[in-house]
Coordinates of C-alpha atoms in Angstrom, one line a residue:
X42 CA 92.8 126.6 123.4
X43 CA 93.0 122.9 124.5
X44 CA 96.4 121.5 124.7
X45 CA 95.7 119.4 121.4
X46 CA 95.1 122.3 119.9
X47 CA 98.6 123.4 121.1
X48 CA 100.4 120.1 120.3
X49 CA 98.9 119.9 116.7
X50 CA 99.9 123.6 115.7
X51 CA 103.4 123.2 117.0
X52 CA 104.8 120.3 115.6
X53 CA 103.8 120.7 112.1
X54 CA 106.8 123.3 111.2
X55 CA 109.5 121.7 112.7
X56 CA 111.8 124.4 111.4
X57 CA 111.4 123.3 107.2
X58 CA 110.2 125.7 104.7
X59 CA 106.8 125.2 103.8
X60 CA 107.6 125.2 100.1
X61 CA 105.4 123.1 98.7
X62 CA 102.4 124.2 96.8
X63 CA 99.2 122.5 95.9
X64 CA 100.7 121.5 92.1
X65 CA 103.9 120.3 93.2
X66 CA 102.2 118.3 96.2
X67 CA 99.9 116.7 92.9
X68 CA 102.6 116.0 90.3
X69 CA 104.5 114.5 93.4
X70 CA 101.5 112.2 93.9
X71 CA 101.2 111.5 90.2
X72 CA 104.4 110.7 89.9
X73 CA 104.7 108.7 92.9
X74 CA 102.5 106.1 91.2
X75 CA 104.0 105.8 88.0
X76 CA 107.8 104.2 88.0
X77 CA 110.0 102.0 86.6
X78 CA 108.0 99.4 87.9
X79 CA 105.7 100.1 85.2
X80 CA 107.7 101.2 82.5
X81 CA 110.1 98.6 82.4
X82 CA 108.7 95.7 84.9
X83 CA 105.4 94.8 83.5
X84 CA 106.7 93.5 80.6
X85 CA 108.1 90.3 82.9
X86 CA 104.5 90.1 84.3
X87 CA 103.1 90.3 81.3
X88 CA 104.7 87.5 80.0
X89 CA 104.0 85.6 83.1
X90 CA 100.4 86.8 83.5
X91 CA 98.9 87.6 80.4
X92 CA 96.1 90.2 80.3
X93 CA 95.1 89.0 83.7
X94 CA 97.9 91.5 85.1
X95 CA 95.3 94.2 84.3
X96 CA 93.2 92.7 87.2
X97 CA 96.5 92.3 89.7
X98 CA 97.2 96.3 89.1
X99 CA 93.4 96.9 89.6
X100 CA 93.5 94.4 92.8
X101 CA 96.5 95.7 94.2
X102 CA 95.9 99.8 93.6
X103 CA 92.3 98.9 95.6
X104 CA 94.6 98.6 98.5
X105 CA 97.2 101.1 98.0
X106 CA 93.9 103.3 98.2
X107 CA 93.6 102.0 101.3
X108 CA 96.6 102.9 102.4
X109 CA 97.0 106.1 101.5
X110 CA 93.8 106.6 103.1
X111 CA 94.8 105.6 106.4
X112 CA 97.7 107.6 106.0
X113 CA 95.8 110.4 105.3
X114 CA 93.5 110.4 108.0
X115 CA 97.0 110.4 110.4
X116 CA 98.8 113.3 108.3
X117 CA 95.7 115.8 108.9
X118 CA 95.7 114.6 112.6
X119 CA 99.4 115.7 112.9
X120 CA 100.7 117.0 109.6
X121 CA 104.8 115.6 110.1
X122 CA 108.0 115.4 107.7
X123 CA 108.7 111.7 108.2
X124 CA 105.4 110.4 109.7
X125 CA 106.0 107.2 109.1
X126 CA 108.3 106.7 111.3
X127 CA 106.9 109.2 114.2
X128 CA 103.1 107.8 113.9
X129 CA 104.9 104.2 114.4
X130 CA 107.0 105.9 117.1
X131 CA 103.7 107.1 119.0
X132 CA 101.1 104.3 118.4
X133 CA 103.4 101.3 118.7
X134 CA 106.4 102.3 120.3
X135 CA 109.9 103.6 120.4
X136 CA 111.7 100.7 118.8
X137 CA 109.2 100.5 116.2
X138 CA 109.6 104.2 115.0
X139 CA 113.6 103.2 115.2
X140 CA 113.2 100.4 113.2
X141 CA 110.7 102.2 110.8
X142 CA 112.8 104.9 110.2
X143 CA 115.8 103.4 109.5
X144 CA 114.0 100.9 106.5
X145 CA 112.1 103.5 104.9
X146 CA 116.0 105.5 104.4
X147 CA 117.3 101.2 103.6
X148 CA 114.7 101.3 101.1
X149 CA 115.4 104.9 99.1
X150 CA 119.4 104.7 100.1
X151 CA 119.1 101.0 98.0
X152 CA 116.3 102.2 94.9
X153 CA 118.9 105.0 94.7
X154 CA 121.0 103.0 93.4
X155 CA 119.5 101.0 91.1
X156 CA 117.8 103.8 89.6
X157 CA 121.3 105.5 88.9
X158 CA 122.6 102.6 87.3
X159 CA 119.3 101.9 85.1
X160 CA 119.1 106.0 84.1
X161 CA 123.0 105.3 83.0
X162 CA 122.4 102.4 81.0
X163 CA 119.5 104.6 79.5
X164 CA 121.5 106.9 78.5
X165 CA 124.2 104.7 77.1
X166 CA 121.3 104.1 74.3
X167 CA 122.2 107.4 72.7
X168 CA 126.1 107.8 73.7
X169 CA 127.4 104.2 74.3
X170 CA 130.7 105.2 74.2
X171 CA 130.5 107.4 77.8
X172 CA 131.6 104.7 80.8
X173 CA 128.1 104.0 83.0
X174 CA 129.8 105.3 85.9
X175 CA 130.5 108.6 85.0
X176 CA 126.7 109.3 84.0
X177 CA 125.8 108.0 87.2
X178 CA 127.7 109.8 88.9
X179 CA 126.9 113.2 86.7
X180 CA 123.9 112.7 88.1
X181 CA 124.0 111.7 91.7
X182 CA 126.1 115.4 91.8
X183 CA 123.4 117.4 90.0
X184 CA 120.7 115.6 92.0
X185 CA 122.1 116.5 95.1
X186 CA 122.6 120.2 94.4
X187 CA 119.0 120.4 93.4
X188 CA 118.0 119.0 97.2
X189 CA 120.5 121.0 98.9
X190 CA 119.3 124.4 96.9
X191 CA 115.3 124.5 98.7
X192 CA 112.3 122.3 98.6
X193 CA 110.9 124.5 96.0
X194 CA 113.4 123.6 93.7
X195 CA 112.9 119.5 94.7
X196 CA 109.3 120.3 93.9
X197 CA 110.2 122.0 90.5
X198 CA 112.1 119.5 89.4
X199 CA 109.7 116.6 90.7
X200 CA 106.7 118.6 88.8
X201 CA 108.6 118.5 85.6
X202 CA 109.9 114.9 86.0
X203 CA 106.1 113.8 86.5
X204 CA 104.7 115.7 83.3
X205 CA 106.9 113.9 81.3
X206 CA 105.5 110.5 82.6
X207 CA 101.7 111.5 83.0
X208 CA 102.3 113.1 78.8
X209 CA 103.9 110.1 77.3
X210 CA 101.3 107.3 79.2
X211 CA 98.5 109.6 77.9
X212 CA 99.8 110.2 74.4
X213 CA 100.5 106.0 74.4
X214 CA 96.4 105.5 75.7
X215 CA 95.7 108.2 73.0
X216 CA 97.2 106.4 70.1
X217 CA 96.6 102.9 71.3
X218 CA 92.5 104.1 70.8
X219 CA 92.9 105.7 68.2
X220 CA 95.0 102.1 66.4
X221 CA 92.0 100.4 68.2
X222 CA 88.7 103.0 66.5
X223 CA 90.5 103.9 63.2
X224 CA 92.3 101.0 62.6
X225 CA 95.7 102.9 61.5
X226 CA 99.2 102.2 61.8
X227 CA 100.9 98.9 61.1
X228 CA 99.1 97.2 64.4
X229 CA 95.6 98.5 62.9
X230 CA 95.0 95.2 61.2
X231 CA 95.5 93.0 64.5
X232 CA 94.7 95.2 67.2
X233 CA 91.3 94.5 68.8
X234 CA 89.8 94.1 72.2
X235 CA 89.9 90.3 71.7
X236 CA 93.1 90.6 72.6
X237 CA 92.6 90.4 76.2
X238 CA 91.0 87.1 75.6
X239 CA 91.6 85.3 72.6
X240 CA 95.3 83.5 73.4
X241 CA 94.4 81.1 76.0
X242 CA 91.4 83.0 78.1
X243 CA 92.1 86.2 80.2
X244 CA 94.1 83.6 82.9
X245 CA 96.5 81.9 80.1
X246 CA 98.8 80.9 82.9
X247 CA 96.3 80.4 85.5
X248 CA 95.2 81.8 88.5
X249 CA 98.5 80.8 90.4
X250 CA 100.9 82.6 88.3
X251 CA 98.7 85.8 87.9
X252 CA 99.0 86.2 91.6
X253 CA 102.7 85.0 91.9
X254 CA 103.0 88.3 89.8
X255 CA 101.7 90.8 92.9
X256 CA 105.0 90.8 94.5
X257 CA 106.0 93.1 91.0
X258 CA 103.3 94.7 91.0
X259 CA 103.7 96.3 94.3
X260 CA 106.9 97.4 93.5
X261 CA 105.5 99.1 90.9
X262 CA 103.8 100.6 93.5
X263 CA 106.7 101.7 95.8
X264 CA 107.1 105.4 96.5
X265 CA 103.2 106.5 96.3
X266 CA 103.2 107.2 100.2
X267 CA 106.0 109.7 99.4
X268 CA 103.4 112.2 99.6
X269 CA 102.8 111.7 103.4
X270 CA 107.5 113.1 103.6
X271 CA 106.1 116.2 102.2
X272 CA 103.5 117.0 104.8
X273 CA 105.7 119.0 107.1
X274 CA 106.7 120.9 103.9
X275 CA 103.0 121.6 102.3
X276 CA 102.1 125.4 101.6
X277 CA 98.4 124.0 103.1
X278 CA 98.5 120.2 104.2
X279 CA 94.7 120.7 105.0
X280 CA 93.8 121.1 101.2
X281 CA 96.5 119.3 99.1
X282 CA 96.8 116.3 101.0
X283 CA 93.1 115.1 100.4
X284 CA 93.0 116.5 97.1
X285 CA 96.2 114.1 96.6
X286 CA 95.2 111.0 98.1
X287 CA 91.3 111.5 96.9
X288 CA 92.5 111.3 93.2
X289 CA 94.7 108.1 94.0
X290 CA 92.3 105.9 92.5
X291 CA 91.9 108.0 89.2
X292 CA 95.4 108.0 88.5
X293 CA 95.7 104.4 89.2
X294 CA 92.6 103.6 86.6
X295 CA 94.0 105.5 84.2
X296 CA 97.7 105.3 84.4
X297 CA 98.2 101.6 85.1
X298 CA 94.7 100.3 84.5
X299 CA 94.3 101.9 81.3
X300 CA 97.8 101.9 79.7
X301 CA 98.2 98.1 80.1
X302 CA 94.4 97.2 78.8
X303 CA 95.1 99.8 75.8
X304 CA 98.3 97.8 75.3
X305 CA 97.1 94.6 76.0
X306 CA 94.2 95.1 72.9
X307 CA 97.0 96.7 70.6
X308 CA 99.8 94.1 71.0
X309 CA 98.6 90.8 71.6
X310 CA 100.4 89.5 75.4
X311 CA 102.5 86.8 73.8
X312 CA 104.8 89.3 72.0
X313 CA 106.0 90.6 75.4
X314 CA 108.7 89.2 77.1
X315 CA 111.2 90.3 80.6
X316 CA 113.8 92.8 79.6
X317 CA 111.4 94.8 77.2
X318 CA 109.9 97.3 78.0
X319 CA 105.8 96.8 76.9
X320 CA 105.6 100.7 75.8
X321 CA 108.8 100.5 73.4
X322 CA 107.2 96.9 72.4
X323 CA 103.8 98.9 71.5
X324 CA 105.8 101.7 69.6
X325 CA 107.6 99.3 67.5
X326 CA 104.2 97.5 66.6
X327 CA 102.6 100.4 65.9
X328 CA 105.1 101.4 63.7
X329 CA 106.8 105.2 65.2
X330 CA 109.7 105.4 64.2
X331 CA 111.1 107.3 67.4
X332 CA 109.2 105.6 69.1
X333 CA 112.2 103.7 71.5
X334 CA 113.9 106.9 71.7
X335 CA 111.2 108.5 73.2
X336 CA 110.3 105.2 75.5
X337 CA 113.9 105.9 76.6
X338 CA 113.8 109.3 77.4
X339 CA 110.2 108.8 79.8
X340 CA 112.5 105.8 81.4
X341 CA 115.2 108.0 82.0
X342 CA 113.3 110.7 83.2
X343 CA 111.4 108.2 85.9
X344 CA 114.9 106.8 87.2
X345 CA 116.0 110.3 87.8
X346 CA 112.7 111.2 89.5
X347 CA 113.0 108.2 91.7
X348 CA 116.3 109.0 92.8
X349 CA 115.8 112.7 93.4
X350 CA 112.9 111.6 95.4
X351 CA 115.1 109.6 97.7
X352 CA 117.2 111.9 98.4
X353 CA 114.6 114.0 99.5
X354 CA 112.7 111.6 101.7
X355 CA 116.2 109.8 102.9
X356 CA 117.6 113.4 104.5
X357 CA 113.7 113.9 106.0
X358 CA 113.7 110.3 107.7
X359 CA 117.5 111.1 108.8
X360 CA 116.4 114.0 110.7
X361 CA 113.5 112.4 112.3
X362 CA 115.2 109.6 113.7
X363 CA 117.8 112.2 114.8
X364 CA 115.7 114.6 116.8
X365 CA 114.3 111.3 118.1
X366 CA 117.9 110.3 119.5
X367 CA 117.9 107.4 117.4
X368 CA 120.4 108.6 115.0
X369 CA 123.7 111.4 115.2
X370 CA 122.5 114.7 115.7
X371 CA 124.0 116.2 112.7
X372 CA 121.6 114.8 111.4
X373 CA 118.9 116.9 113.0
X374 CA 120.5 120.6 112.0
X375 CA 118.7 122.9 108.6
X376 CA 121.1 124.3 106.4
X377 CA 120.5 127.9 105.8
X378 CA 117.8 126.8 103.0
X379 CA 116.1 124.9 105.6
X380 CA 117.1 121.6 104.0
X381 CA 118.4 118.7 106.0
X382 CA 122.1 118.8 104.0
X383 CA 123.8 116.4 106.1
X384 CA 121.2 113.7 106.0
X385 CA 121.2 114.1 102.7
X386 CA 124.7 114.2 101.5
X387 CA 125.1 111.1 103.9
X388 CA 122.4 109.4 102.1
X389 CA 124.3 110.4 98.8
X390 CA 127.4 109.0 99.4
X391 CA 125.9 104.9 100.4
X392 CA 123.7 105.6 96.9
X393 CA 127.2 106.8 95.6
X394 CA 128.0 102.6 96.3
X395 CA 125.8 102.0 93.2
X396 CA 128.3 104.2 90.7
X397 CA 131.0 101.6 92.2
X398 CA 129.0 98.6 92.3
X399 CA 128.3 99.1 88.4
X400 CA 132.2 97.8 88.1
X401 CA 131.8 94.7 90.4
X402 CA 128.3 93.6 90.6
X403 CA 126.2 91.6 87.9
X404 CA 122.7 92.7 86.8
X405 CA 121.0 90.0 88.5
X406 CA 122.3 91.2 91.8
X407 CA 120.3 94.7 90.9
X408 CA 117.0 92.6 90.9
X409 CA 117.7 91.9 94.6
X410 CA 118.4 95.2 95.4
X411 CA 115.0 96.0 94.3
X412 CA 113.1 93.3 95.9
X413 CA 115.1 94.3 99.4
X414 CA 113.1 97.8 98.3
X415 CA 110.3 96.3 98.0
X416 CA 110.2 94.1 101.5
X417 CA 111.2 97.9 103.2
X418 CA 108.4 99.4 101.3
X419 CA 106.0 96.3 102.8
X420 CA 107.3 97.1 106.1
X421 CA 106.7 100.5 105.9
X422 CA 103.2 100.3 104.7
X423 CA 102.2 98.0 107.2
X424 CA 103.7 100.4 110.2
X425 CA 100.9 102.8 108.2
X426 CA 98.2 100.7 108.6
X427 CA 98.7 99.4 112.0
X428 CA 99.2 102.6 113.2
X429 CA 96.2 103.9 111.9
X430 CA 94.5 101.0 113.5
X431 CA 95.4 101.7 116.8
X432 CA 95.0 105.9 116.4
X433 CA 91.7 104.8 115.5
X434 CA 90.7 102.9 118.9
X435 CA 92.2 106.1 120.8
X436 CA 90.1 108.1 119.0
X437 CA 87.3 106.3 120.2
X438 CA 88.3 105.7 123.4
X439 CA 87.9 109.3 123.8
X440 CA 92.2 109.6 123.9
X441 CA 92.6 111.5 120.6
X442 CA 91.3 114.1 118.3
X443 CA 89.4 112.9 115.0
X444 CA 91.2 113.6 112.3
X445 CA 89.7 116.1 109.1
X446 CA 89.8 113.8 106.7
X447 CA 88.7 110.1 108.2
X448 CA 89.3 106.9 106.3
X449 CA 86.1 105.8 105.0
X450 CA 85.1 102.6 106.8
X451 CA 87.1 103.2 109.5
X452 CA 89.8 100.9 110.2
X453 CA 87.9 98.0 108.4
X454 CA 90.0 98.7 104.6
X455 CA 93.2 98.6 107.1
X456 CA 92.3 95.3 108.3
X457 CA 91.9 94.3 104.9
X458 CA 95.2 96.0 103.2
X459 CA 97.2 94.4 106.2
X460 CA 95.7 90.8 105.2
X461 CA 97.0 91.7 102.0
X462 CA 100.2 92.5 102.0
X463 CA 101.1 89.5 104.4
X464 CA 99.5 87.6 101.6
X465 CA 101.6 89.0 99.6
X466 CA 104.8 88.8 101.7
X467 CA 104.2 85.1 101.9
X468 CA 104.2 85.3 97.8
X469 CA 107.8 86.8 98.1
X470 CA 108.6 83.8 100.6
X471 CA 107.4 81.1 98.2
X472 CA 109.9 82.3 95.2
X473 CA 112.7 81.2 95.3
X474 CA 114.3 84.2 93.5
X475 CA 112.6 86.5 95.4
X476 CA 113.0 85.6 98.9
X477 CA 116.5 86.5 98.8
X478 CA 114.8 90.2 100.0
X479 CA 113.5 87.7 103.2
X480 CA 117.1 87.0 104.0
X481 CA 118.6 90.6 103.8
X482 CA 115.9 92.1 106.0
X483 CA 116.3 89.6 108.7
X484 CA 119.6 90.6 108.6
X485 CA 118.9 93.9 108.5
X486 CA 116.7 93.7 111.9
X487 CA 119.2 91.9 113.5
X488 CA 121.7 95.0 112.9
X489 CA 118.9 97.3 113.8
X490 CA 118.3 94.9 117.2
X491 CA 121.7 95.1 118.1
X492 CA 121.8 99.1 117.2
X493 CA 118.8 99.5 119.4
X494 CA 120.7 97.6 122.6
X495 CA 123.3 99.6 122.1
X496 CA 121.3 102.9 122.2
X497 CA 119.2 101.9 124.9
X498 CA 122.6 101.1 127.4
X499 CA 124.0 104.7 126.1
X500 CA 120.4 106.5 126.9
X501 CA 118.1 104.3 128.6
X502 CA 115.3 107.3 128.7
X503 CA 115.1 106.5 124.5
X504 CA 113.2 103.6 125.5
X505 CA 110.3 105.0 127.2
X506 CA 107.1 105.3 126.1
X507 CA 106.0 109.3 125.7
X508 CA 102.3 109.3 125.9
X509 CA 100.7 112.2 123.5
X510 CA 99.7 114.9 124.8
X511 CA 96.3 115.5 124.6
X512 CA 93.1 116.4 126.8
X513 CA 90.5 114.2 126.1
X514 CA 88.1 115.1 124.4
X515 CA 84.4 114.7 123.4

């Protein structure tokens, strides 16, 4: 047995409970890709984009492919909870696993709370007379109990969360063709593929504004790579993890593609408008009469998946960085469900802000905390991609196992997905709403840069470069 052979079978278990079968490990990935983002943001780029959003989602899930493709072809190299921040940690350095880390928790800790305020205004639809903060915080409790219980009950839950979202967008693509072949309900008369072109051409706003709506769209986006958290928890990483990321593209088609051109035909694009969601906008049209109740329920149930999802990944990263001596090491000890408790009740208590912030903070100031998200989750990708760049010239060069499952084209579609997102990033920079996110995160990397001093004068080994262990092969 070569040492690689050694290396790769050890660090894989890292004492967690492989509790994570093949169906969870799917509905994790499904669910991953359908969000908020899409049930309640794409009615602000629609308005802004008209039907040539449908191309931005199509553009933009081309290179999350990508991405998760690289990151695939690193997970079945070394299957790792918290690979993000340990391929980053091996292929470009120590500080850049730190600084990795810490953003991808920055960008769960601050969705977290969001999503807890939006699932409490949801639920104030039905009982308006319960305060926002106590839901919230109903919720934050049972969430955490749920992650502190196993993984297999985070996985449960997570399964159950996503068949509500993958049911109601195929029961919406459903009825929208059946309005669009049949010609019932009250939008039978108007609906018609014409839609997508008859108001002002398939680019009513232009060009310009179509791709001034990307920056949303990848938010939209945000959480898809949680699937590479779970690989240190996977029943058999070798087999769900392809089967995951292989029927990425599927999911996207359908889900995002799909819903929004069915829409898009049954509700023509200027009846949308920011604030609404474009499924309770379609119900309404069409004519079912519980049909915003139900819209509310799928929102709900997506906010609550998204924050049970970063409690998950939060305490994961936590205990990464901690094993890595770049964070306390309580942070590194199992409870006796093989959960990382503390990391996670840590990570509960700064999402716990959000219950207060509903008192003090305006709505607006909620938008920003979900473009900071975003500019973590851009970081974060990019760590992927660069990585995988550089783990491909090693492999190569001779210095590194080939991976099972190898991203096709190499590392050309990285090359490509990193031009992208910097394209993208300068998007953000250009808006003057948005690049608020800019500011926070160079303020974030200075507190990280001065964290990082301060850790390298307390343990100056933390700095060194640890080559892998590996013969070379070939």
């Amino acid at each position: 047995m070569t040492s690689a052979q050694v290396d790769t079978e050890k660090t894989p278990e890292e004492g967690y409970e492989r509790g994570l079968g093949s169906r969870q490990v799917q509905m994790i990935a499904i669910g991953g890709a359908i969000g908020v983002g899409l049930f309640l943001g794409a009615g602000a780029n629609i308005a802004k984009a008209g039907p040539s959003l449908i191309l931005m989602y199509a553009l933009a899930g081309v290179i999350i492919f990508f991405i998760m493709r690289a990151l695939g072809e690193l997970l079945l190299y070394r299957p790792v909870s918290g690979s993000f921040a340990e391929y980053s940690r091996e292929f470009l350095g120590p500080f850049f696993g730190y600084f990795t880390g810490w953003t991808y928790w920055l960008m769960w800790v601050v969705t977290g709370m969001a999503e807890l305020t939006a699932a409490a205004i949801y639920v104030n639809y039905w009982f308006p007379s319960i305060p926002q903060w106590v839901t919230a915080l109903v919720f934050l409790v049972i969430l955490f109990g749920v992650n502190l219980i196993s993984v297999k009950l985070f996985g449960e839950l997570e399964f159950w969360f996503s068949m509500v979202k993958v049911t109601a967008l195929i029961g919406m693509i459903v009825i929208g063709l059946g309005v669009l072949t049949f010609g019932f309900s009250n939008a039978g008369d108007t609906a018609a593929v014409s839609n997508l072109w008859a108001f002002d051409g398939f680019f009513p706003k232009g060009i310009g504004s179509s791709l001034m709506t990307l920056q949303g769209v990848m938010f939209a986006y945000l959480a898809v790579e949680l699937v590479g958290v779970t690989a240190g928890e996977s029943e058999d990483p070798e087999k769900t993890l392809p089967k995951a990321i292989n029927t990425l593209p599927w999911r996207i088609a359908l889900f995002y593609v799909g819903a929004l051109t069915v829409i898009l035909c049954v509700v023509k694009w200027t009846e949308f408008a920011e604030g609404v969601s474009p499924f309770v906008k379609a119900f309404a049209v069409i004519g079912i009469p519980a049909g915003a109740g139900i819209v509310n329920f799928v929102v709900l149930t997506a906010a609550l998946s998204s924050c049970n999802s970063g409690m998950y990944s939060t305490g994961r990263m936590l205990r990464n960085l901690a094993e890595s001596g770049e964070a306390p090491k309580a942070f590194s000890k199992l409870s006796s469900t093989k959960t990382p408790a503390f990391g996670i009740l840590v990570s509960v208590l700064f999402m716990g802000i959000g219950v207060i912030l509903n008192y003090i903070v305006p709505e607006k100031a909620f938008g920003y905390v979900t473009s900071v998200a975003t500019a973590a989750g851009i970081w974060t990708w990019l760590m992927i991609l660069v990585s995988h760049v550089l783990y491909r010239r090693a492999v190569e060069a001779g210095r590194l196992p080939a991976s099972s499952f190898p991203a096709p084209g190499g590392s050309k579609c990285s090359y490509v997905a990193i031009a992208f997102l910097l394209f993208v990033t300068g998007l953000i920079a250009y808006d003057a709403d948005a690049r608020v996110c800019l500011y926070v995160m160079a303020g974030w990397a200075a507190a990280l840069g001065i964290g990082w001093t301060i850790l390298k004068s307390r343990n100056p080994q933390i700095a060194e470069r640890h080559e892998t262990r590996f013969d070379k092969v070939g």
